[in-house]
mmCIF file of C-alpha atoms in Angstrom:
data_model
loop_
_atom_site.group_PDB
_atom_site.id
_atom_site.type_symbol
_atom_site.label_atom_id
_atom_site.label_comp_id
_atom_site.label_asym_id
_atom_site.label_seq_id
_atom_site.Cartn_x
_atom_site.Cartn_y
_atom_site.Cartn_z
ATOM 1 C CA UNK A 1 0.000 0.000 0.000
ATOM 2 C CA UNK A 2 1.223 3.518 -0.796
ATOM 3 C CA UNK A 3 1.609 5.939 2.143
ATOM 4 C CA UNK A 4 -1.139 8.511 2.765
ATOM 5 C CA UNK A 5 -0.283 11.875 1.124
ATOM 6 C CA UNK A 6 0.806 14.485 3.694
ATOM 7 C CA UNK A 7 -1.918 16.942 2.681
ATOM 8 C CA UNK A 8 -4.753 14.673 3.889
ATOM 9 C CA UNK A 9 -6.917 15.899 6.837
ATOM 10 C CA UNK A 10 -5.540 14.881 10.237
ATOM 11 C CA UNK A 11 -8.750 13.081 11.215
ATOM 12 C CA UNK A 12 -10.456 11.890 8.025
ATOM 13 C CA UNK A 13 -12.519 9.453 10.126
ATOM 14 C CA UNK A 14 -13.333 11.401 13.312
ATOM 15 C CA UNK A 15 -15.816 8.823 14.640
ATOM 16 C CA UNK A 16 -13.170 6.116 14.141
ATOM 17 C CA UNK A 17 -11.572 3.808 16.674
ATOM 18 C CA UNK A 18 -10.102 6.359 19.146
ATOM 19 C CA UNK A 19 -12.837 7.657 21.492
ATOM 20 C CA UNK A 20 -10.614 10.568 22.668
ATOM 21 C CA UNK A 21 -10.183 11.812 19.085
ATOM 22 C CA UNK A 22 -13.916 11.374 18.392
ATOM 23 C CA UNK A 23 -14.720 13.467 21.499
ATOM 24 C CA UNK A 24 -12.128 16.081 20.447
ATOM 25 C CA UNK A 25 -13.791 16.277 17.022
ATOM 26 C CA UNK A 26 -17.227 16.741 18.636
ATOM 27 C CA UNK A 27 -15.990 19.599 20.836
ATOM 28 C CA UNK A 28 -14.191 21.258 17.919
ATOM 29 C CA UNK A 29 -17.415 21.208 15.853
ATOM 30 C CA UNK A 30 -19.119 23.163 18.681
ATOM 31 C CA UNK A 31 -16.187 25.592 18.894
ATOM 32 C CA UNK A 32 -16.364 26.162 15.116
ATOM 33 C CA UNK A 33 -20.104 26.917 15.340
ATOM 34 C CA UNK A 34 -19.523 29.342 18.222
ATOM 35 C CA UNK A 35 -16.690 31.052 16.306
ATOM 36 C CA UNK A 36 -18.988 31.582 13.309
ATOM 37 C CA UNK A 37 -21.562 33.141 15.668
ATOM 38 C CA UNK A 38 -18.871 35.358 17.261
ATOM 39 C CA UNK A 39 -17.660 36.591 13.854
ATOM 40 C CA UNK A 40 -21.212 37.468 12.803
ATOM 41 C CA UNK A 41 -21.948 39.239 16.118
ATOM 42 C CA UNK A 42 -18.681 41.193 15.772
ATOM 43 C CA UNK A 43 -19.612 42.138 12.185
ATOM 44 C CA UNK A 44 -22.979 43.428 13.415
ATOM 45 C CA UNK A 45 -21.273 45.294 16.289
ATOM 46 C CA UNK A 46 -18.959 47.065 13.828
ATOM 47 C CA UNK A 47 -21.976 47.989 11.673
ATOM 48 C CA UNK A 48 -23.409 49.739 14.746
ATOM 49 C CA UNK A 49 -20.136 51.419 15.738
ATOM 50 C CA UNK A 50 -19.618 52.489 12.109
ATOM 51 C CA UNK A 51 -22.977 54.305 12.369
ATOM 52 C CA UNK A 52 -21.924 55.749 15.743
ATOM 53 C CA UNK A 53 -18.699 56.999 14.136
ATOM 54 C CA UNK A 54 -20.513 58.691 11.283
ATOM 55 C CA UNK A 55 -23.029 60.219 13.696
ATOM 56 C CA UNK A 56 -20.241 61.516 15.978
ATOM 57 C CA UNK A 57 -18.368 63.000 13.019
ATOM 58 C CA UNK A 58 -21.558 64.780 11.785
ATOM 59 C CA UNK A 59 -22.447 66.029 15.295
ATOM 60 C CA UNK A 60 -18.785 66.913 16.112
ATOM 61 C CA UNK A 61 -18.729 64.614 19.154
ATOM 62 C CA UNK A 62 -15.323 63.263 20.309
ATOM 63 C CA UNK A 63 -14.437 59.711 19.023
ATOM 64 C CA UNK A 64 -13.728 58.315 22.526
ATOM 65 C CA UNK A 65 -16.104 58.526 25.501
ATOM 66 C CA UNK A 66 -14.322 57.466 28.721
ATOM 67 C CA UNK A 67 -17.421 57.603 30.958
ATOM 68 C CA UNK A 68 -19.417 55.341 28.602
ATOM 69 C CA UNK A 69 -16.406 53.004 28.446
ATOM 70 C CA UNK A 70 -16.209 52.794 32.258
ATOM 71 C CA UNK A 71 -19.910 51.830 32.427
ATOM 72 C CA UNK A 72 -19.435 49.234 29.653
ATOM 73 C CA UNK A 73 -16.479 47.630 31.470
ATOM 74 C CA UNK A 74 -18.399 47.343 34.750
ATOM 75 C CA UNK A 75 -21.468 45.890 32.990
ATOM 76 C CA UNK A 76 -19.440 43.317 30.998
ATOM 77 C CA UNK A 77 -17.473 42.259 34.086
ATOM 78 C CA UNK A 78 -20.804 41.560 35.850
ATOM 79 C CA UNK A 79 -22.205 39.683 32.808
ATOM 80 C CA UNK A 80 -18.980 37.641 32.703
ATOM 81 C CA UNK A 81 -19.221 36.748 36.411
ATOM 82 C CA UNK A 82 -22.849 35.638 35.891
ATOM 83 C CA UNK A 83 -21.758 33.451 32.910
ATOM 84 C CA UNK A 84 -18.725 31.990 34.805
ATOM 85 C CA UNK A 85 -16.298 33.738 32.437
ATOM 86 C CA UNK A 86 -13.138 35.385 33.854
ATOM 87 C CA UNK A 87 -14.140 39.085 34.261
ATOM 88 C CA UNK A 88 -10.535 40.156 33.563
ATOM 89 C CA UNK A 89 -10.718 38.361 30.215
ATOM 90 C CA UNK A 90 -14.061 40.068 29.438
ATOM 91 C CA UNK A 91 -12.477 43.451 30.209
ATOM 92 C CA UNK A 92 -9.426 42.694 28.017
ATOM 93 C CA UNK A 93 -11.799 41.556 25.252
ATOM 94 C CA UNK A 94 -13.802 44.800 25.394
ATOM 95 C CA UNK A 95 -10.583 46.872 25.380
ATOM 96 C CA UNK A 96 -9.404 44.895 22.331
ATOM 97 C CA UNK A 97 -12.672 45.604 20.461
ATOM 98 C CA UNK A 98 -12.846 49.273 21.527
ATOM 99 C CA UNK A 99 -9.248 49.899 20.352
ATOM 100 C CA UNK A 100 -10.358 48.750 16.888
ATOM 101 C CA UNK A 101 -13.538 50.879 17.054
ATOM 102 C CA UNK A 102 -11.610 54.038 17.993
ATOM 103 C CA UNK A 103 -9.207 53.366 15.109
ATOM 104 C CA UNK A 104 -12.265 53.237 12.774
ATOM 105 C CA UNK A 105 -13.807 56.399 14.316
ATOM 106 C CA UNK A 106 -10.591 58.384 13.931
ATOM 107 C CA UNK A 107 -10.460 57.360 10.266
ATOM 108 C CA UNK A 108 -14.114 58.414 9.777
ATOM 109 C CA UNK A 109 -13.473 61.778 11.508
ATOM 110 C CA UNK A 110 -10.326 62.370 9.396
ATOM 111 C CA UNK A 111 -12.302 61.629 6.213
ATOM 112 C CA UNK A 112 -15.103 63.978 7.321
ATOM 113 C CA UNK A 113 -12.535 66.774 7.990
ATOM 114 C CA UNK A 114 -10.940 66.163 4.589
ATOM 115 C CA UNK A 115 -14.374 66.261 2.886
ATOM 116 C CA UNK A 116 -15.358 69.523 4.647
ATOM 117 C CA UNK A 117 -12.015 71.147 3.726
ATOM 118 C CA UNK A 118 -12.243 70.053 0.073
ATOM 119 C CA UNK B 1 -32.046 78.261 37.099
ATOM 120 C CA UNK B 2 -29.201 76.438 38.824
ATOM 121 C CA UNK B 3 -26.716 74.610 36.578
ATOM 122 C CA UNK B 4 -27.060 70.817 36.241
ATOM 123 C CA UNK B 5 -24.714 68.990 38.679
ATOM 124 C CA UNK B 6 -21.691 67.542 36.891
ATOM 125 C CA UNK B 7 -22.305 64.011 38.209
ATOM 126 C CA UNK B 8 -25.638 63.635 36.377
ATOM 127 C CA UNK B 9 -25.853 60.972 33.625
ATOM 128 C CA UNK B 10 -24.743 62.276 30.245
ATOM 129 C CA UNK B 11 -28.105 61.480 28.618
ATOM 130 C CA UNK B 12 -30.778 61.343 31.330
ATOM 131 C CA UNK B 13 -33.462 61.916 28.640
ATOM 132 C CA UNK B 14 -32.182 59.960 25.615
ATOM 133 C CA UNK B 15 -35.337 60.505 23.532
ATOM 134 C CA UNK B 16 -35.162 64.239 24.368
ATOM 135 C CA UNK B 17 -34.710 67.254 22.141
ATOM 136 C CA UNK B 18 -31.371 66.360 20.438
ATOM 137 C CA UNK B 19 -31.981 63.832 17.617
ATOM 138 C CA UNK B 20 -28.250 63.030 17.349
ATOM 139 C CA UNK B 21 -28.102 62.026 21.033
ATOM 140 C CA UNK B 22 -31.329 60.008 20.704
ATOM 141 C CA UNK B 23 -29.828 58.142 17.715
ATOM 142 C CA UNK B 24 -26.569 57.587 19.650
ATOM 143 C CA UNK B 25 -28.585 56.124 22.524
ATOM 144 C CA UNK B 26 -30.452 53.790 20.129
ATOM 145 C CA UNK B 27 -27.200 52.489 18.597
ATOM 146 C CA UNK B 28 -25.600 52.050 22.021
ATOM 147 C CA UNK B 29 -28.571 49.918 23.164
ATOM 148 C CA UNK B 30 -27.914 47.591 20.182
ATOM 149 C CA UNK B 31 -24.174 47.497 20.967
ATOM 150 C CA UNK B 32 -24.948 46.616 24.609
ATOM 151 C CA UNK B 33 -27.217 43.747 23.481
ATOM 152 C CA UNK B 34 -24.546 42.463 21.093
ATOM 153 C CA UNK B 35 -21.874 42.677 23.823
ATOM 154 C CA UNK B 36 -24.051 40.578 26.146
ATOM 155 C CA UNK B 37 -24.406 37.984 23.347
ATOM 156 C CA UNK B 38 -20.613 38.039 22.716
ATOM 157 C CA UNK B 39 -19.850 37.508 26.427
ATOM 158 C CA UNK B 40 -22.237 34.549 26.591
ATOM 159 C CA UNK B 41 -20.833 33.007 23.370
ATOM 160 C CA UNK B 42 -17.287 33.452 24.730
ATOM 161 C CA UNK B 43 -18.342 31.813 28.024
ATOM 162 C CA UNK B 44 -19.753 28.854 26.088
ATOM 163 C CA UNK B 45 -16.578 28.691 23.926
ATOM 164 C CA UNK B 46 -14.400 28.495 27.063
ATOM 165 C CA UNK B 47 -16.645 25.724 28.445
ATOM 166 C CA UNK B 48 -15.843 23.744 25.260
ATOM 167 C CA UNK B 49 -12.115 24.531 25.317
ATOM 168 C CA UNK B 50 -12.014 23.672 29.035
ATOM 169 C CA UNK B 51 -13.348 20.212 28.074
ATOM 170 C CA UNK B 52 -10.795 20.036 25.229
ATOM 171 C CA UNK B 53 -8.035 20.895 27.730
ATOM 172 C CA UNK B 54 -9.100 18.190 30.163
ATOM 173 C CA UNK B 55 -9.417 15.666 27.322
ATOM 174 C CA UNK B 56 -5.949 16.557 25.971
ATOM 175 C CA UNK B 57 -4.420 16.265 29.447
ATOM 176 C CA UNK B 58 -6.035 12.812 29.972
ATOM 177 C CA UNK B 59 -5.022 11.602 26.470
ATOM 178 C CA UNK B 60 -1.531 13.205 26.722
ATOM 179 C CA UNK B 61 -2.115 15.324 23.589
ATOM 180 C CA UNK B 62 -0.084 18.591 23.254
ATOM 181 C CA UNK B 63 -1.952 21.782 24.406
ATOM 182 C CA UNK B 64 -1.365 23.655 21.119
ATOM 183 C CA UNK B 65 -2.232 22.317 17.663
ATOM 184 C CA UNK B 66 -0.700 24.547 14.942
ATOM 185 C CA UNK B 67 -2.356 22.747 11.985
ATOM 186 C CA UNK B 68 -5.840 23.065 13.529
ATOM 187 C CA UNK B 69 -5.065 26.747 14.232
ATOM 188 C CA UNK B 70 -4.052 27.375 10.596
ATOM 189 C CA UNK B 71 -7.356 25.891 9.382
ATOM 190 C CA UNK B 72 -9.327 27.947 11.934
ATOM 191 C CA UNK B 73 -7.630 31.175 10.824
ATOM 192 C CA UNK B 74 -8.404 30.538 7.137
ATOM 193 C CA UNK B 75 -12.021 29.638 7.891
ATOM 194 C CA UNK B 76 -12.602 32.701 10.103
ATOM 195 C CA UNK B 77 -10.980 35.022 7.547
ATOM 196 C CA UNK B 78 -13.434 33.700 4.927
ATOM 197 C CA UNK B 79 -16.423 34.032 7.296
ATOM 198 C CA UNK B 80 -15.288 37.602 8.067
ATOM 199 C CA UNK B 81 -15.063 38.482 4.362
ATOM 200 C CA UNK B 82 -18.579 37.090 3.815
ATOM 201 C CA UNK B 83 -19.883 39.210 6.738
ATOM 202 C CA UNK B 84 -18.023 42.379 5.580
ATOM 203 C CA UNK B 85 -15.754 42.277 8.631
ATOM 204 C CA UNK B 86 -12.020 43.054 8.260
ATOM 205 C CA UNK B 87 -10.381 39.568 7.947
ATOM 206 C CA UNK B 88 -7.218 40.891 9.651
ATOM 207 C CA UNK B 89 -9.328 41.879 12.651
ATOM 208 C CA UNK B 90 -10.978 38.424 12.683
ATOM 209 C CA UNK B 91 -7.535 36.808 12.676
ATOM 210 C CA UNK B 92 -6.275 39.066 15.501
ATOM 211 C CA UNK B 93 -9.464 38.260 17.447
ATOM 212 C CA UNK B 94 -8.937 34.494 17.090
ATOM 213 C CA UNK B 95 -5.275 34.838 18.114
ATOM 214 C CA UNK B 96 -6.398 36.833 21.172
ATOM 215 C CA UNK B 97 -8.879 34.106 22.193
ATOM 216 C CA UNK B 98 -6.486 31.213 21.457
ATOM 217 C CA UNK B 99 -3.726 32.813 23.583
ATOM 218 C CA UNK B 100 -6.163 32.724 26.506
ATOM 219 C CA UNK B 101 -7.193 29.122 25.717
ATOM 220 C CA UNK B 102 -3.567 27.892 25.616
ATOM 221 C CA UNK B 103 -2.939 29.635 28.955
ATOM 222 C CA UNK B 104 -5.896 27.656 30.391
ATOM 223 C CA UNK B 105 -4.735 24.370 28.794
ATOM 224 C CA UNK B 106 -1.217 24.730 30.174
ATOM 225 C CA UNK B 107 -2.693 25.291 33.632
ATOM 226 C CA UNK B 108 -4.900 22.176 33.260
ATOM 227 C CA UNK B 109 -1.929 20.076 32.065
ATOM 228 C CA UNK B 110 0.223 21.338 34.959
ATOM 229 C CA UNK B 111 -2.517 20.429 37.448
ATOM 230 C CA UNK B 112 -2.897 16.966 35.862
ATOM 231 C CA UNK B 113 0.883 16.389 36.162
ATOM 232 C CA UNK B 114 0.816 17.515 39.774
ATOM 233 C CA UNK B 115 -2.126 15.182 40.518
ATOM 234 C CA UNK B 116 -0.408 12.179 38.877
ATOM 235 C CA UNK B 117 2.828 12.849 40.802
ATOM 236 C CA UNK B 118 1.058 13.230 44.138
#
């Protein structure tokens, strides 16, 4: 018999003889579903923050809002505790997302300034 | 009339006279709902990866799996493109989550080693 080519999937037969690998495959299928949900929720979140950015640029509001951010952090830490998720991780996650949002808002504001100066 | 105290909420009357602030409030309510969904999806994801970690420790599988990670990155980049989300952001997001997962798995493996040596 010829050897299996190296580009074959690692687990072509996930429900095969090894129960540990079958269980790993089952858990990974759930993780992949959750990741697809996370990506779509993040896409929807950025649609909202894109609108917020355009609104703030039109109304000449500052891109960042520290008092709103403080309230968001406290709320997400509490939601995380209720869901048995590490609240520090939830806070780091929000900071990670907000950094990206502020980057978008600054770009929107810069474009709005350029358009009004043109 | 006395001035409003400085510790009052920024938007005590969100549907009040300023349409820009009312719109901002509406968008922020959607963002808050999405954040609650994200936190709960992340909590569920860590429940799955916690099980993966325990399984890997029992079956003496390595905590990290670079080939699985490569496939996850490519899949999430494609999902992000389909959802009009920046694929680079999706990749950074996955890396952020996986760093936390590997930290958990290493802790689980260390505990399992300690238990088997005790």
